[in-house]
Tab-separated table of C-alpha atoms (C1' of nucleotides) in Angstrom:
chain	number	residue	atom	x	y	z
A	1	MET	CA	82.952	-123.116	119.314
A	2	ASP	CA	80.286	-125.785	119.675
A	3	PRO	CA	77.543	-124.726	122.113
A	4	LEU	CA	76.969	-128.312	123.225
A	5	ALA	CA	80.597	-129.041	123.984
A	6	GLU	CA	80.688	-125.755	125.850
A	7	ALA	CA	77.654	-126.718	127.941
A	8	ARG	CA	79.252	-129.997	128.922
A	9	ARG	CA	82.470	-128.202	129.846
A	10	GLN	CA	80.484	-125.924	132.148
A	11	TRP	CA	78.756	-128.888	133.742
A	12	GLU	CA	82.074	-130.546	134.533
A	13	GLU	CA	83.485	-127.270	135.782
A	14	HIS	CA	80.667	-127.007	138.306
A	15	GLY	CA	81.415	-130.488	139.555
A	16	TRP	CA	78.279	-132.112	138.168
A	17	HIS	CA	80.270	-135.051	136.826
A	18	ASP	CA	77.536	-137.657	137.230
A	19	ALA	CA	75.006	-135.608	135.322
A	20	ALA	CA	77.236	-134.145	132.595
A	21	PRO	CA	77.000	-136.995	130.058
A	22	GLY	CA	73.238	-137.283	130.503
A	23	MET	CA	72.785	-133.543	130.127
A	24	ALA	CA	74.855	-133.626	126.950
A	25	ALA	CA	72.874	-136.593	125.632
A	26	VAL	CA	69.499	-134.982	126.256
A	27	THR	CA	70.572	-131.683	124.759
A	28	SER	CA	72.088	-133.451	121.747
A	29	VAL	CA	68.953	-135.453	121.095
A	30	VAL	CA	66.864	-132.289	121.201
A	31	ARG	CA	69.211	-130.564	118.784
A	32	VAL	CA	69.570	-133.484	116.369
A	33	GLN	CA	65.823	-133.942	116.299
A	34	GLN	CA	65.402	-130.279	115.456
A	35	LEU	CA	67.884	-130.554	112.580
A	36	LEU	CA	66.559	-133.862	111.222
A	37	LEU	CA	62.940	-132.832	111.454
A	38	GLY	CA	63.783	-129.528	109.790
A	39	GLU	CA	65.446	-131.337	106.902
A	40	VAL	CA	62.508	-133.735	106.539
A	41	GLU	CA	59.918	-130.971	106.645
A	42	ARG	CA	61.797	-128.900	104.106
A	43	ARG	CA	61.451	-131.832	101.712
A	44	LEU	CA	57.816	-132.361	102.586
A	45	ALA	CA	56.964	-128.698	102.084
A	46	ASP	CA	56.655	-129.315	98.330
A	47	PHE	CA	53.777	-131.659	99.104
A	48	GLU	CA	52.255	-129.358	101.732
A	49	LEU	CA	52.803	-132.011	104.378
A	50	THR	CA	54.322	-131.981	107.844
A	51	PHE	CA	56.092	-135.051	109.224
A	52	ALA	CA	53.132	-135.758	111.520
A	53	ARG	CA	50.684	-135.700	108.615
A	54	TYR	CA	53.080	-137.715	106.457
A	55	GLU	CA	53.320	-140.426	109.119
A	56	LEU	CA	49.558	-140.590	109.334
A	57	LEU	CA	49.210	-141.027	105.568
A	58	ARG	CA	52.034	-143.593	105.576
A	59	LEU	CA	50.236	-145.618	108.217
A	60	LEU	CA	46.991	-145.578	106.267
A	61	ALA	CA	48.791	-146.622	103.100
A	62	PHE	CA	50.250	-149.623	104.930
A	63	SER	CA	46.868	-150.753	106.186
A	64	ARG	CA	44.822	-153.300	104.232
A	65	ALA	CA	41.905	-151.073	103.298
A	66	GLY	CA	43.693	-147.722	103.481
A	67	SER	CA	41.435	-146.987	106.405
A	68	LEU	CA	41.849	-146.907	110.197
A	69	PRO	CA	39.895	-145.638	113.225
A	70	MET	CA	41.071	-142.284	114.610
A	71	GLY	CA	41.917	-143.872	117.944
A	72	LYS	CA	44.023	-146.581	116.325
A	73	LEU	CA	45.976	-143.899	114.480
A	74	GLY	CA	46.718	-142.101	117.734
A	75	ALA	CA	47.849	-145.317	119.403
A	76	ARG	CA	50.155	-146.326	116.552
A	77	LEU	CA	51.620	-142.859	116.089
A	78	GLN	CA	51.778	-142.336	119.851
A	79	VAL	CA	50.188	-138.913	119.772
A	80	HIS	CA	47.222	-137.382	121.578
A	81	PRO	CA	43.686	-137.792	120.225
A	82	THR	CA	43.524	-134.060	119.606
A	83	SER	CA	46.555	-134.232	117.339
A	84	VAL	CA	44.858	-136.888	115.252
A	85	THR	CA	41.743	-134.741	114.953
A	86	ASN	CA	43.870	-131.775	113.901
A	87	ALA	CA	45.905	-133.721	111.382
A	88	VAL	CA	42.867	-135.395	109.835
A	89	ASP	CA	41.068	-132.029	109.634
A	90	ARG	CA	43.958	-130.683	107.637
A	91	LEU	CA	44.392	-133.794	105.482
A	92	GLU	CA	40.675	-133.877	104.739
A	93	ALA	CA	40.750	-130.207	103.659
A	94	GLN	CA	43.631	-131.134	101.358
A	95	GLY	CA	41.662	-134.017	99.914
A	96	PHE	CA	44.132	-136.673	101.066
A	97	VAL	CA	41.737	-138.479	103.407
A	98	VAL	CA	38.018	-138.603	104.077
A	99	ARG	CA	36.166	-139.330	107.298
A	100	GLU	CA	33.703	-142.199	107.276
A	101	PRO	CA	31.460	-143.647	109.961
A	102	HIS	CA	32.488	-146.994	111.398
A	103	PRO	CA	30.181	-149.699	109.995
A	104	THR	CA	29.372	-151.314	113.357
A	105	ASP	CA	30.502	-148.944	116.129
A	106	GLY	CA	28.736	-145.594	115.980
A	107	ARG	CA	31.280	-143.950	118.255
A	108	THR	CA	34.329	-144.352	116.110
A	109	THR	CA	35.098	-142.604	112.857
A	110	LEU	CA	37.414	-143.947	110.201
A	111	ALA	CA	40.037	-141.980	108.328
A	112	THR	CA	40.256	-143.312	104.802
A	113	LEU	CA	42.944	-142.604	102.230
A	114	THR	CA	41.814	-141.084	98.928
A	115	ASP	CA	43.487	-141.793	95.577
A	116	SER	CA	45.091	-138.376	95.829
A	117	GLY	CA	46.343	-139.197	99.318
A	118	ARG	CA	47.830	-142.494	98.210
A	119	ASP	CA	49.565	-140.743	95.356
A	120	VAL	CA	51.084	-137.989	97.473
A	121	VAL	CA	52.359	-140.352	100.166
A	122	GLU	CA	54.082	-142.540	97.584
A	123	ARG	CA	55.764	-139.558	95.970
A	124	ALA	CA	56.769	-138.075	99.315
A	125	THR	CA	58.192	-141.403	100.474
A	126	LYS	CA	60.334	-141.627	97.369
A	127	VAL	CA	61.766	-138.159	98.003
A	128	LEU	CA	62.414	-138.787	101.703
A	129	ASN	CA	64.023	-142.152	101.006
A	130	ASP	CA	66.348	-140.663	98.407
A	131	THR	CA	67.283	-137.415	100.134
A	132	VAL	CA	67.154	-137.925	103.890
A	133	PHE	CA	66.704	-141.529	104.942
A	134	ALA	CA	69.357	-142.856	102.562
A	135	GLY	CA	72.083	-141.117	104.501
A	136	VAL	CA	72.000	-139.626	107.966
A	137	GLY	CA	75.764	-139.117	108.037
A	138	LEU	CA	76.632	-142.452	109.619
A	139	SER	CA	78.058	-145.656	108.195
A	140	ARG	CA	75.800	-148.647	108.005
A	141	ARG	CA	77.411	-150.145	111.088
A	142	GLU	CA	77.196	-146.892	113.051
A	143	THR	CA	73.561	-146.473	112.100
A	144	GLU	CA	72.742	-149.874	113.566
A	145	THR	CA	74.571	-149.041	116.801
A	146	PHE	CA	72.791	-145.704	116.916
A	147	LEU	CA	69.457	-147.452	116.483
A	148	ARG	CA	70.228	-149.973	119.188
A	149	LEU	CA	71.016	-147.207	121.664
A	150	LEU	CA	67.962	-145.160	120.702
A	151	THR	CA	65.800	-148.233	121.187
A	152	LYS	CA	67.330	-148.860	124.602
A	153	VAL	CA	66.696	-145.299	125.760
A	154	ARG	CA	63.183	-145.492	124.394
A	155	GLY	CA	62.583	-148.720	126.259
A	156	GLU	CA	63.600	-147.115	129.542
A	157	LEU	CA	61.382	-144.107	129.005
A	158	GLU	CA	58.310	-145.917	127.736
A	159	LYS	CA	57.959	-148.328	130.600
B	1	MET	CA	54.087	-154.676	119.119
B	2	ASP	CA	56.526	-151.798	118.774
B	3	PRO	CA	55.318	-149.240	116.207
B	4	LEU	CA	58.882	-148.391	115.207
B	5	ALA	CA	59.958	-151.964	114.622
B	6	GLU	CA	56.761	-152.415	112.648
B	7	ALA	CA	57.527	-149.387	110.470
B	8	ARG	CA	60.971	-150.718	109.669
B	9	ARG	CA	59.507	-154.104	108.807
B	10	GLN	CA	57.149	-152.424	106.351
B	11	TRP	CA	60.007	-150.501	104.780
B	12	GLU	CA	61.987	-153.688	104.187
B	13	GLU	CA	58.896	-155.428	102.868
B	14	HIS	CA	58.482	-152.716	100.239
B	15	GLY	CA	62.058	-153.218	99.129
B	16	TRP	CA	63.350	-149.905	100.459
B	17	HIS	CA	66.407	-151.565	101.975
B	18	ASP	CA	68.778	-148.637	101.555
B	19	ALA	CA	66.434	-146.221	103.306
B	20	ALA	CA	65.081	-148.460	106.064
B	21	PRO	CA	67.800	-147.889	108.681
B	22	GLY	CA	67.774	-144.125	108.093
B	23	MET	CA	63.997	-144.000	108.324
B	24	ALA	CA	64.151	-145.937	111.587
B	25	ALA	CA	66.876	-143.655	112.927
B	26	VAL	CA	65.006	-140.449	112.108
B	27	THR	CA	61.754	-141.758	113.538
B	28	SER	CA	63.531	-143.011	116.662
B	29	VAL	CA	65.225	-139.671	117.259
B	30	VAL	CA	61.906	-137.884	116.969
B	31	ARG	CA	60.289	-140.295	119.420
B	32	VAL	CA	63.150	-140.290	121.933
B	33	GLN	CA	63.269	-136.516	121.874
B	34	GLN	CA	59.551	-136.403	122.572
B	35	LEU	CA	59.935	-138.742	125.558
B	36	LEU	CA	63.053	-137.077	126.967
B	37	LEU	CA	61.718	-133.567	126.562
B	38	GLY	CA	58.438	-134.639	128.111
B	39	GLU	CA	60.262	-136.033	131.126
B	40	VAL	CA	62.373	-132.876	131.477
B	41	GLU	CA	59.407	-130.539	131.157
B	42	ARG	CA	57.391	-132.513	133.695
B	43	ARG	CA	60.188	-131.820	136.182
B	44	LEU	CA	60.448	-128.181	135.179
B	45	ALA	CA	56.699	-127.633	135.507
B	46	ASP	CA	57.120	-127.120	139.268
B	47	PHE	CA	59.255	-124.086	138.458
B	48	GLU	CA	56.943	-122.879	135.692
B	49	LEU	CA	59.740	-123.284	133.187
B	50	THR	CA	59.975	-124.919	129.775
B	51	PHE	CA	63.239	-126.455	128.592
B	52	ALA	CA	63.781	-123.535	126.216
B	53	ARG	CA	63.406	-121.010	129.022
B	54	TYR	CA	65.524	-123.149	131.345
B	55	GLU	CA	68.337	-123.227	128.797
B	56	LEU	CA	68.188	-119.481	128.456
B	57	LEU	CA	68.436	-118.973	132.216
B	58	ARG	CA	71.222	-121.576	132.397
B	59	LEU	CA	73.197	-119.691	129.777
B	60	LEU	CA	72.813	-116.395	131.609
B	61	ALA	CA	73.875	-118.015	134.881
B	62	PHE	CA	77.056	-119.264	133.207
B	63	SER	CA	77.947	-115.829	131.871
B	64	ARG	CA	80.246	-113.514	133.808
B	65	ALA	CA	77.746	-110.777	134.591
B	66	GLY	CA	74.571	-112.863	134.351
B	67	SER	CA	73.758	-110.766	131.323
B	68	LEU	CA	73.877	-111.290	127.549
B	69	PRO	CA	72.577	-109.545	124.408
B	70	MET	CA	69.390	-111.036	122.950
B	71	GLY	CA	71.184	-111.855	119.716
B	72	LYS	CA	73.982	-113.667	121.502
B	73	LEU	CA	71.412	-115.798	123.309
B	74	GLY	CA	69.815	-116.793	120.018
B	75	ALA	CA	73.180	-117.701	118.520
B	76	ARG	CA	74.260	-119.812	121.482
B	77	LEU	CA	70.903	-121.560	121.861
B	78	GLN	CA	70.559	-121.882	118.089
B	79	VAL	CA	67.025	-120.577	117.967
B	80	HIS	CA	65.332	-117.806	115.975
B	81	PRO	CA	65.417	-114.215	117.237
B	82	THR	CA	61.650	-114.322	117.702
B	83	SER	CA	61.955	-117.255	120.069
B	84	VAL	CA	64.373	-115.280	122.227
B	85	THR	CA	61.974	-112.349	122.332
B	86	ASN	CA	59.139	-114.702	123.336
B	87	ALA	CA	61.142	-116.491	126.004
B	88	VAL	CA	62.495	-113.267	127.506
B	89	ASP	CA	58.983	-111.756	127.508
B	90	ARG	CA	57.796	-114.705	129.558
B	91	LEU	CA	60.844	-114.792	131.848
B	92	GLU	CA	60.575	-111.061	132.445
B	93	ALA	CA	56.895	-111.423	133.383
B	94	GLN	CA	57.953	-114.142	135.826
B	95	GLY	CA	60.595	-111.865	137.326
B	96	PHE	CA	63.493	-114.145	136.356
B	97	VAL	CA	65.195	-111.674	134.011
B	98	VAL	CA	65.042	-107.976	133.220
B	99	ARG	CA	65.723	-106.198	129.951
B	100	GLU	CA	68.374	-103.492	130.006
B	101	PRO	CA	69.762	-101.214	127.299
B	102	HIS	CA	73.244	-102.004	126.036
B	103	PRO	CA	75.694	-99.415	127.454
B	104	THR	CA	77.392	-98.581	124.140
B	105	ASP	CA	75.238	-99.997	121.295
B	106	GLY	CA	71.760	-98.508	121.257
B	107	ARG	CA	70.428	-101.263	119.002
B	108	THR	CA	70.973	-104.181	121.299
B	109	THR	CA	69.146	-104.997	124.505
B	110	LEU	CA	70.565	-107.117	127.279
B	111	ALA	CA	68.730	-109.838	129.158
B	112	THR	CA	69.942	-109.838	132.754
B	113	LEU	CA	69.349	-112.495	135.385
B	114	THR	CA	67.591	-111.373	138.580
B	115	ASP	CA	68.310	-112.875	142.003
B	116	SER	CA	65.063	-114.772	141.699
B	117	GLY	CA	66.119	-116.061	138.277
B	118	ARG	CA	69.472	-117.218	139.560
B	119	ASP	CA	67.771	-118.995	142.412
B	120	VAL	CA	65.258	-120.824	140.254
B	121	VAL	CA	67.809	-121.974	137.704
B	122	GLU	CA	70.042	-123.431	140.424
B	123	ARG	CA	67.159	-125.295	141.984
B	124	ALA	CA	65.888	-126.541	138.633
B	125	THR	CA	69.370	-127.703	137.647
B	126	LYS	CA	69.662	-129.719	140.839
B	127	VAL	CA	66.350	-131.460	140.131
B	128	LEU	CA	67.182	-132.184	136.485
B	129	ASN	CA	70.641	-133.466	137.379
B	130	ASP	CA	69.261	-135.824	139.993
B	131	THR	CA	66.179	-137.092	138.193
B	132	VAL	CA	66.833	-137.056	134.450
B	133	PHE	CA	70.423	-136.320	133.529
B	134	ALA	CA	71.887	-138.773	136.050
B	135	GLY	CA	70.474	-141.713	134.161
B	136	VAL	CA	69.123	-141.876	130.629
B	137	GLY	CA	68.950	-145.670	130.687
B	138	LEU	CA	72.417	-146.293	129.240
B	139	SER	CA	75.658	-147.377	130.836
B	140	ARG	CA	78.453	-144.843	131.065
B	141	ARG	CA	80.196	-146.420	128.099
B	142	GLU	CA	77.019	-146.586	126.011
B	143	THR	CA	76.256	-142.968	126.806
B	144	GLU	CA	79.627	-141.897	125.440
B	145	THR	CA	79.080	-143.905	122.247
B	146	PHE	CA	75.604	-142.439	121.939
B	147	LEU	CA	77.037	-138.938	122.319
B	148	ARG	CA	79.720	-139.576	119.731
B	149	LEU	CA	77.134	-140.705	117.183
B	150	LEU	CA	74.794	-137.813	117.960
B	151	THR	CA	77.679	-135.401	117.496
B	152	LYS	CA	78.567	-136.991	114.171
B	153	VAL	CA	75.014	-136.717	112.860
B	154	ARG	CA	74.835	-133.159	114.099
B	155	GLY	CA	78.079	-132.344	112.315
B	156	GLU	CA	76.690	-133.618	109.036
B	157	LEU	CA	73.479	-131.661	109.369
B	158	GLU	CA	74.952	-128.392	110.595
B	159	LYS	CA	77.399	-127.908	107.784
C	1	DA	C1'	72.269	-100.238	103.664
C	2	DA	C1'	72.925	-103.493	107.542
C	3	DA	C1'	72.365	-105.102	112.394
C	4	DG	C1'	69.319	-105.873	116.338
C	5	DA	C1'	65.022	-106.598	118.010
C	6	DT	C1'	60.033	-106.592	117.963
C	7	DT	C1'	55.159	-107.165	116.108
C	8	DG	C1'	51.436	-109.596	113.955
C	9	DA	C1'	49.651	-113.466	111.205
C	10	DG	C1'	49.413	-118.332	110.635
C	11	DT	C1'	50.356	-123.314	112.288
C	12	DT	C1'	50.754	-126.786	115.483
C	13	DA	C1'	50.461	-129.034	119.883
C	14	DT	C1'	48.418	-129.617	124.512
C	15	DC	C1'	44.804	-129.589	128.142
C	16	DA	C1'	40.293	-129.590	130.158
C	17	DA	C1'	35.585	-129.846	129.109
C	18	DT	C1'	31.896	-131.605	126.224
C	19	DC	C1'	29.071	-134.611	123.347
C	20	DT	C1'	27.603	-138.934	121.441
C	21	DT	C1'	27.393	-143.801	121.447
C	22	DC	C1'	28.233	-148.149	123.589
D	1	DG	C1'	29.725	-145.060	133.567
D	2	DA	C1'	33.320	-145.589	129.963
D	3	DA	C1'	35.068	-145.216	125.176
D	4	DG	C1'	35.725	-142.342	121.075
D	5	DA	C1'	36.123	-138.104	119.220
D	6	DT	C1'	35.624	-133.105	118.998
D	7	DT	C1'	35.674	-128.164	120.629
D	8	DG	C1'	37.594	-124.075	122.744
D	9	DA	C1'	41.344	-121.908	125.248
D	10	DT	C1'	46.226	-121.413	125.841
D	11	DA	C1'	51.074	-121.712	124.716
D	12	DA	C1'	55.010	-122.005	121.636
D	13	DC	C1'	57.219	-121.681	117.176
D	14	DT	C1'	57.981	-119.756	112.412
D	15	DC	C1'	57.823	-116.325	108.880
D	16	DA	C1'	57.502	-111.900	106.787
D	17	DA	C1'	57.262	-107.181	107.696
D	18	DT	C1'	58.515	-103.240	110.553
D	19	DC	C1'	61.149	-100.040	113.453
D	20	DT	C1'	65.244	-98.101	115.463
D	21	DT	C1'	70.086	-97.449	115.644
D	22	DT	C1'	74.532	-97.913	113.566
DNA sequence: AAAGATTGAGTTATCAATCTTC
DNA sequence: GAAGATTGATAACTCAATCTTT
């Protein structure tokens, strides 16, 4: 018996008809995220990376100089400044990035990709692309619909 | 500029066409979960509950006697045994549940809802139903499609 | 030996407060 | 004073190891 279907059944049974689909959607998103993130992090474990640290490296690798201000990283990844500090601490200890002073603004510090960091992010991307991103269990058409709906929900919540 | 759209653009630009939609889907799910859970927990903060603890109380309130074995809770909520111990520790300190020995099996302990626990979960449910679950930014029809796709992804990942 | 639950160590995220530089 | 980043405290989750009962 599926716990989520059961929860929705209970919601209907209590007469909460207006809220039942939304409850099921929220609970499903939480569960699917847990499963997807788990799968991704299992793959990344070989590289001693979490998804958060992987995303940070990925972003640096996409940038022109392989280097971005801490604040910019937080804005693009949509995480708190503290999380960036934490992640960069860890990545620096692993030798994947280094901290450098900003050339003109003494307040900001730059996180810069090392050769080792560029190497690991390329290898990790290849693995994720092949094992997880290539197939999330939906057809191509379904995936696009799924994305459209996710984007719509996101739009509502971000404004 | 939307960070997620930008990420997908980069993926396509690097020729990772097969993986781009999946990457976007995974990243979107992670982000939407973060936003939805944030919204839910902001509402639950008034009751000093997290979503995990709310779900546990909700499950107990649905049960016949308002009482379930710790292990059963973990199975239904699909979380680790340690998480159940943690959550029940906290809920017990808050006076929302009590631990009781199982009548016949000396190994298992029961988590039992108190009157105060039943009261708080009913009030919290009303707030969540009205403020979050009632509208996740999708039409009724879109919500059902969204749910169908989430269930399909979940099915793939859970097997 | 296996099931049920807990403990303790290690990791990560969040929040308020702080420090430096603009 | 405000922006950028860090520190310290707290909370939550995961994992391996442990303890009790079956």
